[in-house]
Each structure stands twice: as structure tokens, then as C-alpha cells.
Amino acid sequence: MMEYKKNDVLTVTIEDIGNDGEGIGKVDGFALFVKDAVIGDTVSVKIMKAKKNYAYAKLEKVLTPSPFRVQPKCAFHKQCGGCQIQAMSYERQLQFKQDKIKGNLIRIGKFDEAFVDSVMEPIVGMEEPFHYRNKAQFPVGTGKDGNPVTGFFAGRTHTIIENTDCALGVLENKEILETVLEYMKQQGVSAYNEETGKGLVRHVLIRKGFTSGQIMVCLVINGKRLSDGSFLPKQEKLLEALKNIQGMTSISVSINKERTNVIMGKEVHTLWGSDTIEDSIGIREGEDFAKTGKAVSFHISPLSFYQVNPYQTEKLYSLALSYAGLTGKETVWDLYCGIGTISLFLAQKAKQVYGVEIIPQAIEDAKKNAENNDITNAEFFVGKAEEVLPAFYEKNEGDSAMRHPDVIVVDPPRKGCDEVCLNTMLKMQPERIVYVSCDSATLARDLRILCDGGYEIKKVRGVDQFGMTVHVETVVLLSRNRT
Ligand code: SAH
């Protein structure tokens, strides 16, 4: 086999897609990983980093474009890194995500390919895969001319690419960001500098309730309360300008003085309007996920997790609900419940729901959400799933009904479930487990543990919550083996 080295220029046809969306091609058995190349392209590339059998190469020129290549909407998609596959047709994106889930189940979960094919249902795509995000967090920095700027960090760097008009976000983002920047400029308010740890405004969080039209703006600041009780210099100027924007409901600051890349600080102070915004989610059923059930309304705080794609969230939750197979008699746990979104869907069809979530504010929201929707059969616990669940199990020794719920739903963050949590789930022996996952690699790892512990995968279905990106949500139904 030929050996290649840095700066070699090669022509290659892209035949595969890596998990991060990169194009993969081979020259004489030597694999090349090429960011921004689309499967089916023939491209000229320059090697950046060479190993023995493979190399990372930079796309120099598309020689013959792939039939799957499309004109990207956003001029910054390559630098930003948020939309890794915007240059790929949406149809092909969905196929990639279906294959990604399948590949992880086979490779990491060690499930047989024929078996995986037999349980996988077709991925649920979006009708309109742009402007779907209800939440955006824009970093604020200082431009070359000394004025405050906002946009996106380029790739994994700390350089901000100016852009107030993200193709995935709501149209209001632009006006809100321009208002904040104008205020900062007028009042001489500094932007935070990650290198020095100095400067005031770090991020602008914007959230919109798609059904309510309500908008929340939260400025993350590296500062504390000023002597006059405000948090920002000439705060009223900013509030006056922001509250004129249609839908504005909540304006707050979050204090973050830590030198980390965690965006939000733990403390939030409302400066104007309500502490939360409202949104509602309806149930969808059938092949085309037509709207059917009564909508549940939610209050959302700046710190609470809330699914970012409202169109697809309805489909995701409806799918999780249908996999749960509830008749009204069941006891159900909803682990990693956030503000109780899935819990309150479940509660309408179950006897009793228990939710567990680590963020106290989210649990406060969950309790209020239950109350506002007249739901009385949902109880919520603050804490780690891997601590709350075992403690509950131990405490109820001798009470079989409490120890053995009918269904457990889990929806963990990307790192998946803690092993203690999985093992306790196995001890609790629910009839069904519904696993909602935003990372099919950790999902596959956890499914192996659950299957070795006596469960069987019945159904797997991807839901595209994140069009244009390489991320995909997956819902899995497992049922207990009766042997
Ligand atoms: N089911 C919810 C939230 C899913 S996101 C929804 O669809 O809206 C995952 C949630 O898990 C987040 O709210 C996060 O705060 C919470 N979380 C993270 N680690 C946790 C842990 N160890 N135990 C319980 N909750 C956790």
C-alpha cells in the first residue's frame, strides 16, 4: 500500500459518511476523512494529518459534485460547525441517521444485523428542516473594530464568526441580538473575553414558545448586582428596547463568573416580565403523526431543559407514549424528566407517574406544570436517577407493587444512563422500558446491558430532532423476557 504524508494532494471519491458527518473515501486502501465532502462527491483533497492507514484531509475542490449535494442556506455552515451536513440533501441526511443508529446498534450494542433490521422502523423526518430551533445561545465577544459582536464560535475555537441570522433559529433572533448589541455599544457595556476572564456580557440565550409566541431573553453575565440594585449599566435602556419586540415575555440575567465553557450560571434574576415562558405540546398519532390529543402546557425557565425542536417533539413524545402501551392502570417512572414534559403525557394515560430530574428548578417547573394542567397523578423527585431510584427501591422492601412498576421511561443526556441506574431498572422488572436517547452510541451500550439483564428490543425508531446536524434522537421499546 502507498504511504501518504502531510500536504499530499489526492483525488478521491467519497463513499461513506463518518459519525460526525465527514466524508470518507479510499485511495489504494488508504482511508481519507474529509470534512464537508458529501457522499458521492469526487473531490481533490490535501492531507493535513497522516497516520499509517488513514489520514485527515482538507477539501480543496469539488471535482464532480454528488447527486446528494445541495446549495446550503447558510453562508457560514462550514466555519460554524453547527450544521455539519447542510450541504447534503435532507433525504440523504435522514438515510445517514437511520444508518448511524443501525451501525451503532450493531457495532457497539453487538446486536445482529438481521435482528436490527427486523426491529427498526423508518426514521421520522421533518416537513421543513429549517428555522425549527426554539432555543439559541449566542456568544458575545469583541470585533476587530472594538464593537461588540455575536455569532458562533468557529468549530472548536474561541473565534466568534459574526452572524445574527442562523438558518436553524427563529427569525426573531436577529432583531433581539441587534438590540442587545446596540445597547452595549451605546452604553459602553463590555463583552466577556474568554482568554482574560474580563468583560461583562458572555452569552445571549433566546427561547420562543412556538405555540404561545412568547419570547424569553436571558443575558449571561460575568458580574454581580450593582449598587443601584440593577445588574447592567443603564439597564432600563436595554429593557425598554427589548420589551417592544413582539412576543417579549421574560427578560433575565444569569450570573456566571466561572472560567468555564459552561454557558449558563446557576443564579437567574428576572429583570422584566415573567420568570418563565409558556409553550404547549399536543399528542400526534398514526402514520403521519396527525394531531389528536389534548395539548399539555408548560412553563419553561431559563435553566430548564426543553426539547429544542417543537415540531418533532410532538412526534417524539407521541411515539414514546405509544411504545409505553398504557391503558390507565399502570405505574410509570420517567427518569431524566426535565420539566415533566414526557411525564405529563404519560400521566394522562397511566395510574401514577414518578418523575426524576437532577435540576431543582426543572422539578419546580414540573410540579407547576402538573398543577396547571390539572394533573394530580404525577409526583416528582429532585436528584440523580442513579441515586433516587435505588433509594426508592430499598425503602419499599416488602412492597412489591411499589418496587415493580409497569413501565420505565428514560431520556438521559448524551452520556447515557449510569450503570447503577440500569441495574436498578433491571431489579425493578418493569414489563416495558422505553428508552429515548439523543446519542445512539451510548444508547447501544446501555441496550446491551438491558438485554443481557433480561430484556428484548421490540422496536427502534429514529426521530430527526436536529435537521442539518449529525445528531439524531432514537426511541426504543424493550420488553421483559418471560422465560
Ligand atoms: N425528558 C425531558 C428531559 C430530557 S434531557 C424532556 O424531554 O424534556 C435530560 C435531562 O436529564 C435534563 O433535564 C438533565 O438536567 C437531566 N439529568 C442529567 N443527568 C441526570 C441524572 N444523573 N439524573 C437525573 N436527571 C439528570
XYZ file of C-alpha atoms and ligand atoms in Angstrom:
509
model
C 0.000 0.000 0.000
C 1.123 3.531 -0.788
C 2.022 5.741 2.116
C 0.901 9.319 2.072
C 2.137 12.297 4.008
C 1.123 15.777 5.004
C 0.402 18.221 2.152
C -0.014 15.454 -0.454
C -2.843 16.334 -2.830
C -5.092 13.479 -3.922
C -8.278 12.882 -5.869
C -10.818 10.708 -4.090
C -14.419 9.613 -4.432
C -16.412 9.847 -1.201
C -18.125 6.540 -0.470
C -19.201 6.765 3.133
C -20.121 9.189 5.917
C -18.485 9.179 9.339
C -20.424 9.653 12.581
C -19.520 13.348 12.613
C -20.760 13.873 9.075
C -17.337 13.812 7.427
C -16.918 12.220 4.000
C -14.866 9.035 3.818
C -13.092 7.799 0.706
C -10.266 5.413 -0.104
C -7.192 5.638 -2.321
C -5.470 2.236 -2.717
C -6.929 1.054 0.575
C -5.766 4.216 2.352
C -8.747 5.895 4.067
C -9.269 9.639 3.898
C -11.571 11.557 6.231
C -12.726 14.752 4.583
C -14.858 17.306 6.416
C -17.533 18.990 4.260
C -17.272 16.399 1.479
C -20.618 14.811 0.618
C -21.086 11.109 -0.074
C -20.933 10.666 -3.871
C -18.600 13.643 -4.456
C -15.321 13.284 -6.294
C -13.006 15.757 -4.642
C -9.486 16.996 -4.607
C -8.076 16.976 -1.066
C -4.902 17.924 0.740
C -3.659 15.733 3.580
C -3.477 17.568 6.897
C -2.575 14.757 9.264
C -1.395 11.339 8.117
C -1.355 8.070 10.061
C -0.275 4.648 8.835
C -3.572 3.562 7.250
C -5.596 6.719 7.180
C -5.439 10.484 7.087
C -7.480 13.595 7.769
C -7.637 15.689 4.647
C -8.943 19.115 3.761
C -11.426 19.584 0.966
C -9.686 21.639 -1.736
C -12.140 21.410 -4.602
C -15.268 19.507 -5.530
C -14.407 17.996 -8.930
C -17.676 16.164 -9.572
C -20.472 17.070 -7.157
C -22.537 14.305 -5.626
C -26.195 13.983 -6.661
C -26.871 14.413 -2.914
C -25.153 17.808 -2.801
C -27.444 20.831 -2.343
C -26.920 24.582 -2.059
C -26.581 25.329 1.680
C -28.848 28.058 3.094
C -26.250 29.488 5.415
C -23.052 31.051 4.143
C -21.258 30.156 7.378
C -22.163 26.489 7.607
C -18.589 25.277 7.098
C -16.943 27.514 9.685
C -19.708 27.380 12.284
C -19.712 23.632 12.707
C -23.298 23.616 13.965
C -24.738 22.271 10.701
C -22.248 19.616 9.691
C -24.370 18.257 6.845
C -26.211 21.262 5.467
C -24.725 20.631 2.005
C -26.386 17.190 1.880
C -29.970 16.747 0.668
C -32.436 16.288 3.511
C -33.496 12.862 2.211
C -29.895 11.689 2.298
C -29.461 13.174 5.797
C -32.309 11.006 7.030
C -30.789 7.921 5.434
C -27.460 8.760 7.112
C -29.152 8.993 10.504
C -31.041 5.742 10.018
C -27.717 4.062 9.117
C -25.951 5.700 12.062
C -28.422 4.266 14.578
C -28.260 0.866 12.914
C -24.452 0.909 12.774
C -24.136 1.776 16.461
C -26.558 -0.961 17.491
C -24.513 -3.489 15.540
C -21.018 -2.240 16.376
C -21.398 -1.040 19.957
C -24.505 -2.932 21.052
C -23.338 -6.186 19.390
C -26.795 -6.875 18.020
C -27.138 -8.987 14.928
C -27.729 -7.058 11.693
C -30.749 -9.084 10.595
C -32.254 -8.600 14.058
C -31.662 -4.846 13.958
C -33.324 -4.665 10.534
C -36.318 -6.546 11.894
C -36.923 -4.114 14.780
C -36.088 -0.795 13.101
C -38.887 1.397 11.844
C -38.293 4.192 9.310
C -36.918 7.422 10.731
C -39.422 10.243 11.299
C -38.277 13.276 9.315
C -39.324 16.911 9.374
C -41.536 18.650 6.863
C -39.432 21.813 6.902
C -35.939 21.245 8.286
C -35.000 24.918 8.825
C -35.869 27.522 11.494
C -37.042 24.786 13.813
C -34.993 25.579 16.923
C -36.875 27.259 19.757
C -33.654 27.982 21.651
C -30.343 29.585 20.773
C -27.352 30.621 22.846
C -25.187 33.193 21.119
C -21.721 34.008 22.474
C -20.836 37.698 22.712
C -17.334 38.985 22.014
C -15.482 41.997 20.716
C -14.909 42.546 16.996
C -11.770 43.852 15.336
C -13.184 47.397 15.402
C -13.757 47.170 19.146
C -17.534 46.882 18.894
C -19.462 44.031 20.498
C -20.285 41.163 18.140
C -22.269 37.968 18.348
C -22.473 34.836 16.252
C -20.924 31.419 16.648
C -17.659 30.007 17.793
C -15.829 28.741 14.721
C -15.555 24.965 15.055
C -13.917 24.207 18.368
C -12.126 27.555 18.611
C -12.878 30.717 20.565
C -13.148 32.928 17.494
C -16.625 34.346 17.011
C -17.968 34.354 13.471
C -20.429 37.208 13.227
C -23.911 36.020 12.356
C -27.191 37.062 13.879
C -29.314 35.109 11.444
C -28.914 31.358 11.984
C -30.801 29.186 9.478
C -31.978 26.846 12.236
C -33.178 29.526 14.638
C -36.277 31.709 14.864
C -36.447 34.868 12.803
C -36.705 36.991 15.972
C -33.119 36.110 16.961
C -31.735 38.738 14.614
C -33.747 41.654 15.987
C -33.081 40.646 19.595
C -29.337 40.289 19.084
C -29.106 43.572 17.209
C -30.986 45.261 20.053
C -28.600 43.835 22.650
C -25.517 44.788 20.615
C -26.830 48.306 20.006
C -27.467 48.762 23.735
C -23.960 47.510 24.564
C -22.427 49.873 22.032
C -24.469 52.891 23.190
C -23.783 52.318 26.865
C -20.218 51.116 26.502
C -21.012 47.716 28.020
C -18.132 45.302 27.526
C -18.268 41.800 26.112
C -16.674 38.948 28.015
C -13.242 37.809 26.914
C -12.633 34.109 27.443
C -8.866 34.494 27.487
C -8.661 37.191 30.152
C -11.837 36.356 32.054
C -12.764 40.051 31.927
C -15.759 41.837 30.416
C -19.443 41.599 31.243
C -21.768 40.006 28.680
C -20.970 36.363 27.879
C -23.954 34.916 26.079
C -27.475 35.770 24.994
C -29.987 32.969 25.449
C -33.165 33.300 23.409
C -36.134 30.982 23.692
C -39.500 31.101 21.966
C -42.691 29.214 22.715
C -43.833 28.187 19.236
C -47.473 27.765 20.191
C -47.697 30.759 22.521
C -45.426 33.152 20.614
C -43.826 34.087 23.952
C -40.165 35.051 23.920
C -37.533 34.829 26.639
C -34.187 36.617 26.611
C -31.550 35.840 29.220
C -28.181 37.609 29.255
C -25.437 35.565 30.822
C -23.164 37.984 32.630
C -19.812 37.890 34.371
C -20.843 40.296 37.098
C -22.987 40.873 40.132
C -25.699 43.229 41.325
C -24.714 46.911 41.027
C -25.101 49.413 43.872
C -28.445 50.671 42.481
C -29.868 47.158 42.504
C -29.616 46.577 38.762
C -27.329 44.072 37.045
C -26.398 46.000 33.909
C -25.310 49.606 33.406
C -28.353 51.701 32.338
C -30.369 48.512 32.463
C -33.651 50.331 31.746
C -32.387 51.296 28.269
C -31.995 47.648 27.321
C -35.334 46.667 28.835
C -37.156 49.480 27.042
C -35.769 48.403 23.703
C -36.274 44.672 24.219
C -39.811 44.819 25.523
C -41.002 46.418 22.284
C -40.174 43.245 20.407
C -43.296 41.307 19.617
C -43.857 38.381 21.987
C -41.333 39.508 24.612
C -42.439 37.915 27.888
C -39.404 37.389 30.069
C -36.081 39.214 30.353
C -33.495 37.966 32.813
C -29.816 37.700 33.616
C -27.911 34.634 34.643
C -24.766 35.165 36.711
C -21.793 33.140 35.532
C -18.419 34.200 36.913
C -16.723 30.867 36.397
C -13.929 30.478 33.889
C -15.509 27.526 32.139
C -17.221 26.851 28.865
C -20.457 26.008 30.674
C -22.803 28.655 29.304
C -25.409 29.289 31.996
C -24.711 30.269 35.581
C -26.766 28.732 38.392
C -28.313 32.035 39.542
C -31.060 33.698 37.478
C -32.717 37.079 38.149
C -35.754 38.247 36.237
C -35.376 41.888 35.166
C -38.705 42.327 33.447
C -41.861 40.259 32.845
C -42.360 36.674 33.972
C -39.808 34.178 35.225
C -40.926 31.668 32.612
C -42.463 31.447 29.165
C -45.223 29.092 28.173
C -45.482 26.569 25.387
C -47.739 23.627 24.714
C -47.260 20.209 23.190
C -50.015 18.097 21.631
C -50.262 14.387 21.045
C -49.877 13.079 17.486
C -50.870 9.668 16.265
C -50.950 7.409 13.219
C -48.689 7.062 10.227
C -48.490 10.773 9.519
C -48.463 11.832 13.174
C -51.681 13.822 12.855
C -52.564 15.965 15.863
C -55.123 14.248 18.056
C -54.857 14.528 21.824
C -55.333 17.418 24.169
C -52.317 19.712 24.385
C -50.351 19.987 27.630
C -48.955 23.398 28.503
C -45.534 24.001 30.023
C -43.749 26.772 31.858
C -40.081 26.937 30.942
C -37.321 28.662 32.965
C -34.012 29.811 31.515
C -32.172 26.922 33.189
C -34.593 24.133 32.387
C -34.036 21.637 29.642
C -36.730 21.757 26.994
C -36.581 19.926 23.664
C -35.335 22.357 21.020
C -37.477 21.275 18.084
C -41.173 21.712 18.870
C -42.446 20.215 15.608
C -40.583 16.969 16.156
C -41.002 16.901 19.931
C -44.706 16.213 19.476
C -43.839 13.239 17.294
C -41.102 12.055 19.647
C -43.277 12.130 22.743
C -46.232 10.588 20.923
C -44.001 7.748 19.836
C -42.653 7.260 23.375
C -46.242 7.276 24.645
C -47.389 4.708 22.118
C -44.384 2.465 22.909
C -45.284 2.724 26.620
C -48.581 0.999 25.751
C -50.604 2.456 28.624
C -54.192 1.515 29.479
C -54.768 3.634 32.584
C -53.779 1.032 35.176
C -50.004 1.394 35.045
C -47.393 2.822 37.350
C -44.701 4.539 35.305
C -41.309 6.087 36.077
C -39.994 8.901 33.907
C -36.270 9.196 34.586
C -34.400 12.352 33.475
C -37.779 14.066 33.254
C -36.707 17.726 32.887
C -39.766 19.950 33.390
C -42.019 16.907 33.263
C -42.861 17.002 29.588
C -42.968 13.266 28.945
C -44.268 12.634 32.484
C -47.397 14.707 31.922
C -48.097 12.988 28.608
C -47.760 9.633 30.362
C -49.863 10.734 33.337
C -52.903 11.201 31.127
C -52.860 7.500 30.253
C -51.405 5.931 33.401
C -52.484 5.449 37.019
C -49.389 7.018 38.558
C -46.234 8.629 37.211
C -42.988 9.311 39.106
C -40.507 11.739 37.573
C -36.827 12.138 38.495
C -34.602 15.044 37.500
C -31.322 16.484 38.768
C -32.048 20.228 38.301
C -34.171 21.633 41.147
C -35.639 24.491 39.038
C -36.789 21.991 36.440
C -38.601 19.986 39.122
C -40.249 23.159 40.407
C -41.433 23.799 36.858
C -42.572 20.176 36.549
C -44.732 20.468 39.689
C -46.276 23.718 38.470
C -46.852 22.246 35.050
C -48.718 19.306 36.572
C -50.863 21.684 38.616
C -51.621 23.995 35.693
C -52.778 21.059 33.620
C -54.877 19.605 36.480
C -52.727 16.517 36.581
C -52.710 15.011 40.072
C -51.186 11.590 39.437
C -47.610 12.728 38.814
C -45.051 13.018 41.599
C -41.563 14.450 41.116
C -38.228 13.881 42.826
C -35.095 16.042 42.655
C -31.881 14.069 42.397
C -29.783 11.794 40.281
C -31.668 8.918 38.721
C -28.875 6.577 39.890
C -29.471 7.692 43.483
C -33.223 8.336 43.688
C -34.218 5.047 42.056
C -32.110 2.686 44.226
C -33.145 4.582 47.375
C -36.809 4.233 46.444
C -36.312 0.535 45.724
C -34.608 -0.111 49.074
C -37.149 1.915 51.031
C -40.027 -0.106 49.642
C -38.711 -3.524 50.591
C -41.653 -5.846 51.020
C -43.978 -3.676 48.953
C -43.951 -5.449 45.635
C -46.355 -3.051 43.924
C -44.126 -0.064 44.716
C -40.944 -1.904 43.801
C -42.159 -3.160 40.463
C -43.617 -0.501 38.188
C -45.173 -1.453 34.868
C -43.166 0.841 32.645
C -39.933 2.834 32.985
C -39.181 5.636 30.537
C -35.655 7.078 30.398
C -34.447 10.110 28.456
C -30.855 10.702 29.609
C -28.365 13.305 28.340
C -25.745 12.264 25.766
C -23.636 10.279 28.178
C -26.497 7.817 28.649
C -27.624 6.099 31.865
C -25.425 5.364 34.838
C -24.873 1.641 35.351
C -26.345 1.806 38.849
C -29.487 3.229 37.299
C -29.643 0.476 34.668
C -29.087 -2.238 37.262
C -31.829 -0.861 39.482
C -34.166 -0.771 36.493
C -33.405 -4.454 35.941
C -34.215 -5.206 39.595
C -37.495 -3.342 39.304
C -38.508 -5.619 36.412
C -40.973 -3.387 34.582
C -42.904 -5.044 31.751
C -41.648 -2.432 29.324
C -38.792 0.041 29.126
C -38.948 2.971 26.723
C -35.517 4.456 26.073
C -35.426 7.925 24.485
C -31.869 8.814 23.501
C -30.042 11.711 21.899
C -26.880 9.660 21.356
C -27.208 6.302 19.670
C -23.694 5.232 20.750
C -24.416 5.377 24.497
C -27.895 4.042 23.733
C -26.374 0.954 22.098
C -24.057 0.447 25.089
C -26.980 0.678 27.549
C -29.251 -1.544 25.463
C -26.631 -4.287 25.617
C -26.752 -4.135 29.435
C -30.557 -4.189 29.496
C -30.733 -7.076 27.018
C -28.138 -9.102 28.934
C -30.263 -8.410 32.010
C -33.430 -9.995 30.590
C -34.975 -7.542 28.145
C -35.587 -7.741 24.451
C -35.694 -4.932 21.920
C -39.081 -4.774 20.214
C -38.903 -1.548 18.253
C -36.366 1.126 17.366
C -37.239 4.365 15.629
C -35.217 7.476 14.864
C -36.800 10.915 15.067
C -34.986 13.772 13.385
C -34.980 16.483 16.020
C -31.902 18.162 14.603
C -32.060 18.568 10.808
C -28.803 19.748 9.144
C -26.750 18.412 12.056
C -25.367 14.907 12.570
C -27.443 14.383 15.697
C -30.436 12.097 15.877
C -32.920 11.142 18.547
C -33.887 7.482 18.940
C -36.802 5.829 20.725
C -36.568 2.162 21.703
C -39.179 -0.172 23.137
C -37.894 -3.065 25.232
C -39.970 -5.734 26.869
C -39.171 -8.198 29.605
C -38.415 -11.752 28.561
C -40.694 -14.310 30.145
C -38.533 -17.359 30.461
N -37.348 14.173 29.276
C -37.072 15.585 29.299
C -35.621 15.933 29.543
C -34.590 15.176 28.763
S -32.957 15.860 28.771
C -37.576 16.241 28.047
O -37.805 15.577 27.033
O -37.738 17.450 28.062
C -32.141 15.069 30.057
C -32.448 15.616 31.411
O -31.729 14.817 32.347
C -32.037 17.052 31.666
O -33.148 17.761 32.160
C -30.934 16.940 32.722
O -30.941 18.011 33.640
C -31.279 15.646 33.416
N -30.187 14.893 34.061
C -28.884 14.840 33.734
N -28.236 13.945 34.499
C -29.145 13.404 35.337
C -29.095 12.389 36.356
N -27.958 11.773 36.651
N -30.231 12.077 36.997
C -31.401 12.693 36.694
N -31.516 13.649 35.746
C -30.394 14.001 35.070
